[in-house]
CSV table of C-alpha atoms in Angstrom, one decimal:
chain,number,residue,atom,x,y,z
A,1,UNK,CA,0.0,0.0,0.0
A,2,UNK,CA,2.8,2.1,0.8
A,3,UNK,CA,4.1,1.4,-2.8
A,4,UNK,CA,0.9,2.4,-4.5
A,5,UNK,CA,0.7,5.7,-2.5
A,6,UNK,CA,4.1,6.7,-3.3
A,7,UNK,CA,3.4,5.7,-7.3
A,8,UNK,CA,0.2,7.4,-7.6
A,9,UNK,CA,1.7,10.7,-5.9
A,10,UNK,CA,3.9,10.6,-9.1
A,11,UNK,CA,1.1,9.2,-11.6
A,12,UNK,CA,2.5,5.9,-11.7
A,13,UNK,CA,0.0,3.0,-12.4
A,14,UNK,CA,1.1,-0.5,-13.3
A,15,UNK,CA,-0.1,-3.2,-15.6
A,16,UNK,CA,-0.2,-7.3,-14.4
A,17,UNK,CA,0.7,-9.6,-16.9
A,18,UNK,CA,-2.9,-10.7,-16.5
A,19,UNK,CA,-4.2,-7.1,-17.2
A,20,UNK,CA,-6.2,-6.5,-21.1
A,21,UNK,CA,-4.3,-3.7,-21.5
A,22,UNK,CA,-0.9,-5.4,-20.8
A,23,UNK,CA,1.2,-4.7,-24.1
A,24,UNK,CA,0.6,-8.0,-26.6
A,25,UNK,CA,4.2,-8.0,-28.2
A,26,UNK,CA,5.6,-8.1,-25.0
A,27,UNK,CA,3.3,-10.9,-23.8
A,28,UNK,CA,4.5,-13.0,-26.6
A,29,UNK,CA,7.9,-13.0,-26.0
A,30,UNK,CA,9.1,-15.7,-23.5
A,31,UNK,CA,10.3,-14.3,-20.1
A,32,UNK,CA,7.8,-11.2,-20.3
A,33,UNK,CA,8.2,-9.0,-16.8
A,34,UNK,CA,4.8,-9.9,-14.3
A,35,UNK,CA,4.6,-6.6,-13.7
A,36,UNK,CA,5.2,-3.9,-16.0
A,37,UNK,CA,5.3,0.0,-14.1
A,38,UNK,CA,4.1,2.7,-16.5
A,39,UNK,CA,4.8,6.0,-16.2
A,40,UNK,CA,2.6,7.9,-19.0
A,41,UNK,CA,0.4,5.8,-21.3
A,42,UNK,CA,1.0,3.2,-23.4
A,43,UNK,CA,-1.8,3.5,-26.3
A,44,UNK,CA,-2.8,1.0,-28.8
A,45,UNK,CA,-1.4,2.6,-31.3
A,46,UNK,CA,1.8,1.8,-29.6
A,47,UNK,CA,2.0,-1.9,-31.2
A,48,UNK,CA,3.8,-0.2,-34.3
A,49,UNK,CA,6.6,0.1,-32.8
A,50,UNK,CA,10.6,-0.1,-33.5
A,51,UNK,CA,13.2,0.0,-31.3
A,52,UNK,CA,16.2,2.5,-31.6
A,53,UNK,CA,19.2,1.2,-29.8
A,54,UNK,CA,23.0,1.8,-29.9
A,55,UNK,CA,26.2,3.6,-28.5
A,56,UNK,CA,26.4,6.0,-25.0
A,57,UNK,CA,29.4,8.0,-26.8
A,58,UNK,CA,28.2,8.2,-30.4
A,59,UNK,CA,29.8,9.7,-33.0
A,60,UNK,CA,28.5,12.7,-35.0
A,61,UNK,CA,27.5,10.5,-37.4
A,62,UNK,CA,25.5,8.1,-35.2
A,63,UNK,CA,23.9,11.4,-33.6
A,64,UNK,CA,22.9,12.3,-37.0
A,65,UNK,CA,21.7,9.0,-38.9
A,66,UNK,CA,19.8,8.0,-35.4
A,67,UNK,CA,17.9,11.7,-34.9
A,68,UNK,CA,17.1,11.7,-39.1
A,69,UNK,CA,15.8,8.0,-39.3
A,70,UNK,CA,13.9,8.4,-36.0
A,71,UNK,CA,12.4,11.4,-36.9
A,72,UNK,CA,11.1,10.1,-39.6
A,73,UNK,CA,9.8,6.9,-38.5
A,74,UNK,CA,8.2,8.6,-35.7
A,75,UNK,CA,6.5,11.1,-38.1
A,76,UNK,CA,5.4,7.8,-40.4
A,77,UNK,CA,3.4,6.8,-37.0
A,78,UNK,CA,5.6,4.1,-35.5
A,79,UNK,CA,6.4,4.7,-31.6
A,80,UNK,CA,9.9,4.8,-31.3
A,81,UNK,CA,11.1,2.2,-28.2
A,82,UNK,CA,14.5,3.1,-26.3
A,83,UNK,CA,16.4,2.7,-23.0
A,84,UNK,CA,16.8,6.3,-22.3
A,85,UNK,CA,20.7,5.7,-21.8
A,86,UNK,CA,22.8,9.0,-22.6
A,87,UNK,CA,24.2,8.7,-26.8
A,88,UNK,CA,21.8,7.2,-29.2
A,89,UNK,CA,18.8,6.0,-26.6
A,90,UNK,CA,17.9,9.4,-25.4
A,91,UNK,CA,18.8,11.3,-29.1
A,92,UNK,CA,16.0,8.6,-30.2
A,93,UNK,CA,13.6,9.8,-27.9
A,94,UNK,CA,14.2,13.2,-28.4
A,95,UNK,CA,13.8,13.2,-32.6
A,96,UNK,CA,10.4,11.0,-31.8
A,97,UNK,CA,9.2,13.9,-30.1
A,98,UNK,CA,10.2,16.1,-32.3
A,99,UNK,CA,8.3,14.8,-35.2
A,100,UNK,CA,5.0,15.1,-33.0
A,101,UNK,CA,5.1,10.8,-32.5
A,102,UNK,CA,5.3,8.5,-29.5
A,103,UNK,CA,8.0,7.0,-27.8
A,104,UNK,CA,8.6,4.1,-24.9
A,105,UNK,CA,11.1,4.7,-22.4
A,106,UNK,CA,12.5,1.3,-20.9
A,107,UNK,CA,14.3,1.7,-17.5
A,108,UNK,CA,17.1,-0.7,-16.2
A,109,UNK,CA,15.9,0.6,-12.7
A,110,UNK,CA,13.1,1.5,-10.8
A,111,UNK,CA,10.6,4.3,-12.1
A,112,UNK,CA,11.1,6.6,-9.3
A,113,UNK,CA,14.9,6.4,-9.9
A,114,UNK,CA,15.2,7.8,-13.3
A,115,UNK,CA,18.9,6.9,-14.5
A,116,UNK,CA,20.8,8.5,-15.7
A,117,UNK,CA,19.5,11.5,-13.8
A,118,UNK,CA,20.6,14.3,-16.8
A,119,UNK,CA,17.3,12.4,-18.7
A,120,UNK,CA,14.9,13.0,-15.7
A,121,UNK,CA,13.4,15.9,-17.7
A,122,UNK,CA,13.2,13.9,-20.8
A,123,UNK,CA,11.6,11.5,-18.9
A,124,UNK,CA,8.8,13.6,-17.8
A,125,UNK,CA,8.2,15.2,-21.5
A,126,UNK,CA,7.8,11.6,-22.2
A,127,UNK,CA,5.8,10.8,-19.0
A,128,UNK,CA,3.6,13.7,-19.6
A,129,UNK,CA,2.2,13.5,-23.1
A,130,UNK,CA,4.8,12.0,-25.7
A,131,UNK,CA,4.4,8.1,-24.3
A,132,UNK,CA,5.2,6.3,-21.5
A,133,UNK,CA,8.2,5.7,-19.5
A,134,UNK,CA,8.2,1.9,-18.1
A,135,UNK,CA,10.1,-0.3,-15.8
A,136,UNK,CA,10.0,-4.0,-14.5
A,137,UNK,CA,12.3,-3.2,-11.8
A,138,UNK,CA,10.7,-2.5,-8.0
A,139,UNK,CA,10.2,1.7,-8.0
A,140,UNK,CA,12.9,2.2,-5.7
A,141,UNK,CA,15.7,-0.3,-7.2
A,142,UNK,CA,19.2,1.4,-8.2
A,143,UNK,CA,20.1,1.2,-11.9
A,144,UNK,CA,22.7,-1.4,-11.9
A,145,UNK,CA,24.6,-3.1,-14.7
A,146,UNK,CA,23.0,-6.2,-14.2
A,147,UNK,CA,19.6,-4.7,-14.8
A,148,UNK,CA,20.5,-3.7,-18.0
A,149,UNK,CA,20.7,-7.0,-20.3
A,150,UNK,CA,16.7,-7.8,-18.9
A,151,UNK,CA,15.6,-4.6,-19.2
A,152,UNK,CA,16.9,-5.0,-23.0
A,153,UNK,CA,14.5,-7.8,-24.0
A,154,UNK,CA,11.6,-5.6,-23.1
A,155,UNK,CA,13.1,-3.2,-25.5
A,156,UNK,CA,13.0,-5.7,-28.1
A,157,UNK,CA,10.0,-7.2,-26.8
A,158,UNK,CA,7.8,-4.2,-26.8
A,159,UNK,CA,8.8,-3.6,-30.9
A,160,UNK,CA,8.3,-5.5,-34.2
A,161,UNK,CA,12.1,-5.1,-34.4
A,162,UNK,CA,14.8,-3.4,-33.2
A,163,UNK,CA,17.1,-1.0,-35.8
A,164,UNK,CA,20.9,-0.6,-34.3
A,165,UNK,CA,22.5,2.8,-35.5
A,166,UNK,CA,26.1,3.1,-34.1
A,167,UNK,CA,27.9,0.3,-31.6
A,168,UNK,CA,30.9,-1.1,-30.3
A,169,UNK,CA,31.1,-5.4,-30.5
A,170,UNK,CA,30.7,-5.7,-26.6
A,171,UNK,CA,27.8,-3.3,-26.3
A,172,UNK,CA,24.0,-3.9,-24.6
A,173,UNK,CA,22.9,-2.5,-28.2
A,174,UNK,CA,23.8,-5.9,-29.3
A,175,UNK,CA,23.0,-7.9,-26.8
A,176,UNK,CA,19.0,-5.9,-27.3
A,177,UNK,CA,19.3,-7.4,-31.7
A,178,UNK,CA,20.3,-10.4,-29.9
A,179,UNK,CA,16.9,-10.9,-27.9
A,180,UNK,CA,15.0,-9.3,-31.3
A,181,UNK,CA,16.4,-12.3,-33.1
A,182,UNK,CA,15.4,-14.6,-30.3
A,183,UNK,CA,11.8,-13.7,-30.0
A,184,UNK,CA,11.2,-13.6,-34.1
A,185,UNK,CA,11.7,-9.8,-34.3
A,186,UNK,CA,13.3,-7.9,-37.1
A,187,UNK,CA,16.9,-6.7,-37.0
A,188,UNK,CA,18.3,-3.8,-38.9
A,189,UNK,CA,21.4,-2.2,-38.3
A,190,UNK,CA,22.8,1.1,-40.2
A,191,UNK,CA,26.0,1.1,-42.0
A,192,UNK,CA,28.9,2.5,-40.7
A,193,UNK,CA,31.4,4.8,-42.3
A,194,UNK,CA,34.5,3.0,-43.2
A,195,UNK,CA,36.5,4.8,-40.9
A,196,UNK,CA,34.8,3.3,-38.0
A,197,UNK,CA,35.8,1.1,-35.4
């Protein structure tokens, strides 16, 4: 009870697996989170969605090929998904609502610990009209690196398939295409310039 208090204060609500509104591509996949908590709303419309994942320290050309193709398929009417992570996650979020579209935040910690805290405003544009900003982690949980690989199969989970624009072999960006692949999404990935490690 003390939970619920402290989430509706903030206009959290939170969906059950059981719940109609629960989001269907994530039900499908094959670990989906019991509890799902949802800061914003997730709309129906929200099932044409793609996730946008890839570097913390982009380039200039991963800033620019992530913000242009986002833009745009926010402004075509897909909901853009993303782990609000500094680089390309939060630059993906940003050029959704831009264009006028929606976007998904996923959280590798609670909701009432936005991380990393430089995206708590982006988080509440989000929160407060643009989409929704979710978590599967207990609202008071700590970011932590082991959060991160779970939190990114509800990236892919929540999206018909997940685009890569800019990342390093060893990154979570992969390790999110990875999951796609496993639960039957797409996987698309942007070409990088030849100079590129």
């Amino acid at each position: 009870e003390a939970i619920i208090s402290k989430l509706e204060k903030k206009g959290v609500g939170f969906l059950l697996l059981s719940d109609p509104d629960y989001p269907r591509l994530l039900k499908e996949i094959y670990d989906p989170p019991a509890v799902l908590y949802v800061w914003g709303q997730i709309k129906p419309e929200d099932e044409i969605a793609l996730a946008v994942v890839g570097s913390r320290r982009m380039t200039l050309y991963g800033r620019e090929v992530t913000h242009s193709l986002a833009y745009e398929l926010a402004a075509s009417g897909l909901t853009i998904v993303s782990g609000l992570a500094k680089g390309v996650d939060a630059v993906s979020h940003r050029a959704a609502i831009d264009a006028g579209g929606r976007t998904i935040a996923v959280l590798g910690g609670g909701i009432m610990k936005i991380y990393p805290p430089e995206n708590e405003k982006l988080a509440a544009e989000i929160a407060g009209g643009g989409g929704a900003v979710v978590s599967e982690f207990a609202p008071d949980e700590s970011s932590v690196a082991g959060n991160f690989p779970s939190r990114n199969r509800i990236i892919s989970g929540l999206s018909l398939g997940v685009l890569v624009t800019e990342a390093a072999v060893d990154s979570g960006s992969l390790i999110t295409a990875t999951c796609a692949a496993e639960q039957g999404r797409e996987v698309f990935a942007v070409p990088g310039p030849i100079t590129s490690p």
